[in-house]
mmCIF file of C-alpha atoms in Angstrom:
data_model
loop_
_atom_site.group_PDB
_atom_site.id
_atom_site.type_symbol
_atom_site.label_atom_id
_atom_site.label_comp_id
_atom_site.label_asym_id
_atom_site.label_seq_id
_atom_site.Cartn_x
_atom_site.Cartn_y
_atom_site.Cartn_z
ATOM 1 C CA UNK E 19 -49.645 15.525 0.921
ATOM 2 C CA UNK E 20 -50.533 16.214 -2.701
ATOM 3 C CA UNK E 21 -49.257 13.681 -5.200
ATOM 4 C CA UNK E 22 -47.087 16.242 -6.984
ATOM 5 C CA UNK E 23 -45.296 17.186 -3.748
ATOM 6 C CA UNK E 24 -44.857 13.526 -2.789
ATOM 7 C CA UNK E 25 -43.268 12.780 -6.164
ATOM 8 C CA UNK E 26 -41.019 15.826 -5.890
ATOM 9 C CA UNK E 27 -39.802 14.689 -2.469
ATOM 10 C CA UNK E 28 -39.286 11.145 -3.706
ATOM 11 C CA UNK E 29 -37.159 12.269 -6.641
ATOM 12 C CA UNK E 30 -35.146 14.590 -4.400
ATOM 13 C CA UNK E 31 -34.477 11.660 -2.040
ATOM 14 C CA UNK E 32 -33.466 9.438 -4.957
ATOM 15 C CA UNK E 33 -31.121 12.102 -6.324
ATOM 16 C CA UNK E 34 -29.505 12.598 -2.904
ATOM 17 C CA UNK E 35 -29.074 8.837 -2.374
ATOM 18 C CA UNK E 36 -27.605 8.229 -5.822
ATOM 19 C CA UNK E 37 -25.318 11.251 -5.468
ATOM 20 C CA UNK E 38 -23.964 10.002 -2.139
ATOM 21 C CA UNK E 39 -23.362 6.541 -3.596
ATOM 22 C CA UNK E 40 -21.624 8.013 -6.636
ATOM 23 C CA UNK E 41 -19.365 10.177 -4.460
ATOM 24 C CA UNK E 42 -18.494 7.114 -2.347
ATOM 25 C CA UNK E 43 -17.724 5.089 -5.465
ATOM 26 C CA UNK E 44 -15.560 7.779 -7.060
ATOM 27 C CA UNK E 45 -13.653 8.281 -3.821
ATOM 28 C CA UNK E 46 -13.002 4.546 -3.552
ATOM 29 C CA UNK E 47 -12.029 4.188 -7.202
ATOM 30 C CA UNK E 48 -9.558 7.054 -6.933
ATOM 31 C CA UNK E 49 -7.769 5.180 -4.130
ATOM 32 C CA UNK E 50 -7.070 2.191 -6.385
ATOM 33 C CA UNK E 51 -3.696 2.121 -8.098
ATOM 34 C CA UNK E 52 -3.900 2.541 -11.859
ATOM 35 C CA UNK E 53 -7.629 3.383 -11.998
ATOM 36 C CA UNK E 54 -8.635 6.484 -13.927
ATOM 37 C CA UNK E 55 -12.153 7.777 -13.477
ATOM 38 C CA UNK E 56 -13.400 9.567 -16.588
ATOM 39 C CA UNK E 57 -15.447 12.735 -16.196
ATOM 40 C CA UNK E 58 -16.169 14.918 -13.202
ATOM 41 C CA UNK E 59 -14.585 13.669 -9.973
ATOM 42 C CA UNK E 60 -14.603 16.825 -7.840
ATOM 43 C CA UNK E 61 -17.067 16.207 -4.981
ATOM 44 C CA UNK E 62 -18.086 19.881 -5.088
ATOM 45 C CA UNK E 63 -19.336 19.310 -8.636
ATOM 46 C CA UNK E 64 -21.211 16.085 -7.918
ATOM 47 C CA UNK E 65 -24.529 17.650 -8.886
ATOM 48 C CA UNK E 66 -23.214 18.064 -12.422
ATOM 49 C CA UNK E 67 -22.969 14.347 -13.123
ATOM 50 C CA UNK E 68 -25.211 11.316 -13.119
ATOM 51 C CA UNK E 69 -24.432 8.273 -10.972
ATOM 52 C CA UNK E 70 -22.837 6.390 -13.848
ATOM 53 C CA UNK E 71 -19.052 6.222 -13.873
ATOM 54 C CA UNK E 72 -16.632 5.144 -16.580
ATOM 55 C CA UNK E 73 -13.179 3.873 -15.672
ATOM 56 C CA UNK E 74 -10.064 2.486 -17.265
ATOM 57 C CA UNK E 75 -7.089 0.777 -15.678
ATOM 58 C CA UNK E 76 -3.428 1.055 -16.569
ATOM 59 C CA UNK E 77 -2.849 -2.730 -16.723
ATOM 60 C CA UNK E 78 -6.228 -4.459 -16.955
ATOM 61 C CA UNK E 79 -8.457 -4.223 -20.011
ATOM 62 C CA UNK E 80 -12.123 -3.306 -19.625
ATOM 63 C CA UNK E 81 -13.026 -6.867 -20.638
ATOM 64 C CA UNK E 82 -10.793 -8.333 -17.910
ATOM 65 C CA UNK E 83 -12.325 -6.036 -15.307
ATOM 66 C CA UNK E 84 -15.895 -6.753 -16.432
ATOM 67 C CA UNK E 85 -15.325 -10.518 -16.398
ATOM 68 C CA UNK E 86 -13.718 -10.387 -12.952
ATOM 69 C CA UNK E 87 -16.540 -8.323 -11.483
ATOM 70 C CA UNK E 88 -19.190 -10.454 -13.217
ATOM 71 C CA UNK E 89 -17.705 -13.604 -11.698
ATOM 72 C CA UNK E 90 -18.276 -11.975 -8.299
ATOM 73 C CA UNK E 91 -21.883 -11.056 -9.094
ATOM 74 C CA UNK E 92 -21.131 -7.387 -9.816
ATOM 75 C CA UNK E 93 -22.515 -6.442 -13.194
ATOM 76 C CA UNK E 94 -20.893 -3.705 -15.271
ATOM 77 C CA UNK E 95 -20.493 -3.061 -18.982
ATOM 78 C CA UNK E 96 -17.421 -2.702 -21.146
ATOM 79 C CA UNK E 97 -16.904 -1.148 -24.546
ATOM 80 C CA UNK E 98 -17.580 2.224 -26.151
ATOM 81 C CA UNK E 99 -21.391 2.346 -25.657
ATOM 82 C CA UNK E 100 -22.103 3.794 -29.101
ATOM 83 C CA UNK E 101 -19.838 6.738 -28.280
ATOM 84 C CA UNK E 102 -17.076 5.554 -30.580
ATOM 85 C CA UNK E 103 -15.960 9.057 -31.510
ATOM 86 C CA UNK E 104 -15.582 10.019 -27.835
ATOM 87 C CA UNK E 105 -13.838 6.763 -26.972
ATOM 88 C CA UNK E 106 -11.454 7.239 -29.900
ATOM 89 C CA UNK E 107 -10.790 10.876 -28.978
ATOM 90 C CA UNK E 108 -9.982 9.814 -25.405
ATOM 91 C CA UNK E 109 -7.521 7.254 -26.778
ATOM 92 C CA UNK E 110 -9.484 4.318 -25.369
ATOM 93 C CA UNK E 111 -10.050 2.294 -28.514
ATOM 94 C CA UNK E 112 -10.114 -0.536 -29.288
ATOM 95 C CA UNK E 113 -10.854 -1.690 -25.716
ATOM 96 C CA UNK E 114 -13.123 1.146 -24.586
ATOM 97 C CA UNK E 115 -13.930 1.550 -20.899
ATOM 98 C CA UNK E 116 -15.814 0.003 -18.001
ATOM 99 C CA UNK E 117 -19.186 1.558 -17.225
ATOM 100 C CA UNK E 118 -20.551 1.275 -13.681
ATOM 101 C CA UNK E 119 -24.095 2.462 -13.084
ATOM 102 C CA UNK E 120 -25.780 3.127 -9.756
ATOM 103 C CA UNK E 121 -29.485 3.525 -9.091
ATOM 104 C CA UNK E 122 -31.819 4.174 -6.192
ATOM 105 C CA UNK E 123 -31.883 0.505 -5.205
ATOM 106 C CA UNK E 124 -28.104 0.206 -4.775
ATOM 107 C CA UNK E 125 -26.494 0.378 -1.340
ATOM 108 C CA UNK E 126 -23.273 1.672 0.185
ATOM 109 C CA UNK E 127 -22.357 -1.941 0.958
ATOM 110 C CA UNK E 128 -22.578 -2.798 -2.752
ATOM 111 C CA UNK E 129 -20.296 0.108 -3.604
ATOM 112 C CA UNK E 130 -17.798 -1.092 -0.986
ATOM 113 C CA UNK E 131 -18.019 -4.627 -2.406
ATOM 114 C CA UNK E 132 -17.246 -3.285 -5.886
ATOM 115 C CA UNK E 133 -14.195 -1.381 -4.640
ATOM 116 C CA UNK E 134 -12.935 -4.394 -2.666
ATOM 117 C CA UNK E 135 -13.358 -6.665 -5.684
ATOM 118 C CA UNK E 136 -11.448 -4.288 -7.954
ATOM 119 C CA UNK E 137 -8.718 -3.955 -5.323
ATOM 120 C CA UNK E 138 -8.292 -7.752 -5.284
ATOM 121 C CA UNK E 139 -7.950 -7.819 -9.072
ATOM 122 C CA UNK E 140 -5.456 -4.963 -9.086
ATOM 123 C CA UNK E 141 -3.426 -6.448 -6.239
ATOM 124 C CA UNK E 142 -3.299 -9.811 -8.018
ATOM 125 C CA UNK E 143 -5.393 -11.584 -5.403
ATOM 126 C CA UNK E 144 -8.166 -12.537 -7.814
#
């Protein structure tokens, strides 16, 4: 197989894998009480987004969520990510949001672990 075709197939496989993981994550996040996923959540429009998701919670600050997940070995970011105007417009300042990024090396099991960890925090079991 020519190198160009091999690379094309590899990137298509990566895109499909990341898209499936992102859909799984969004679906799980939407089941958690008080979690709001920012951006496109319609599975039919999954091709319009990248596998990075921003969330906020009704009771827990982004910092609280990030610290909880970090203590369980799940690494996310919190803040406004140099998009202060957007974060302000969305009414998320001064706390910002939690940013969760997926890549080709992530697994469905890791997504499930993330959702379970957030559920424990939300349910007060953390």
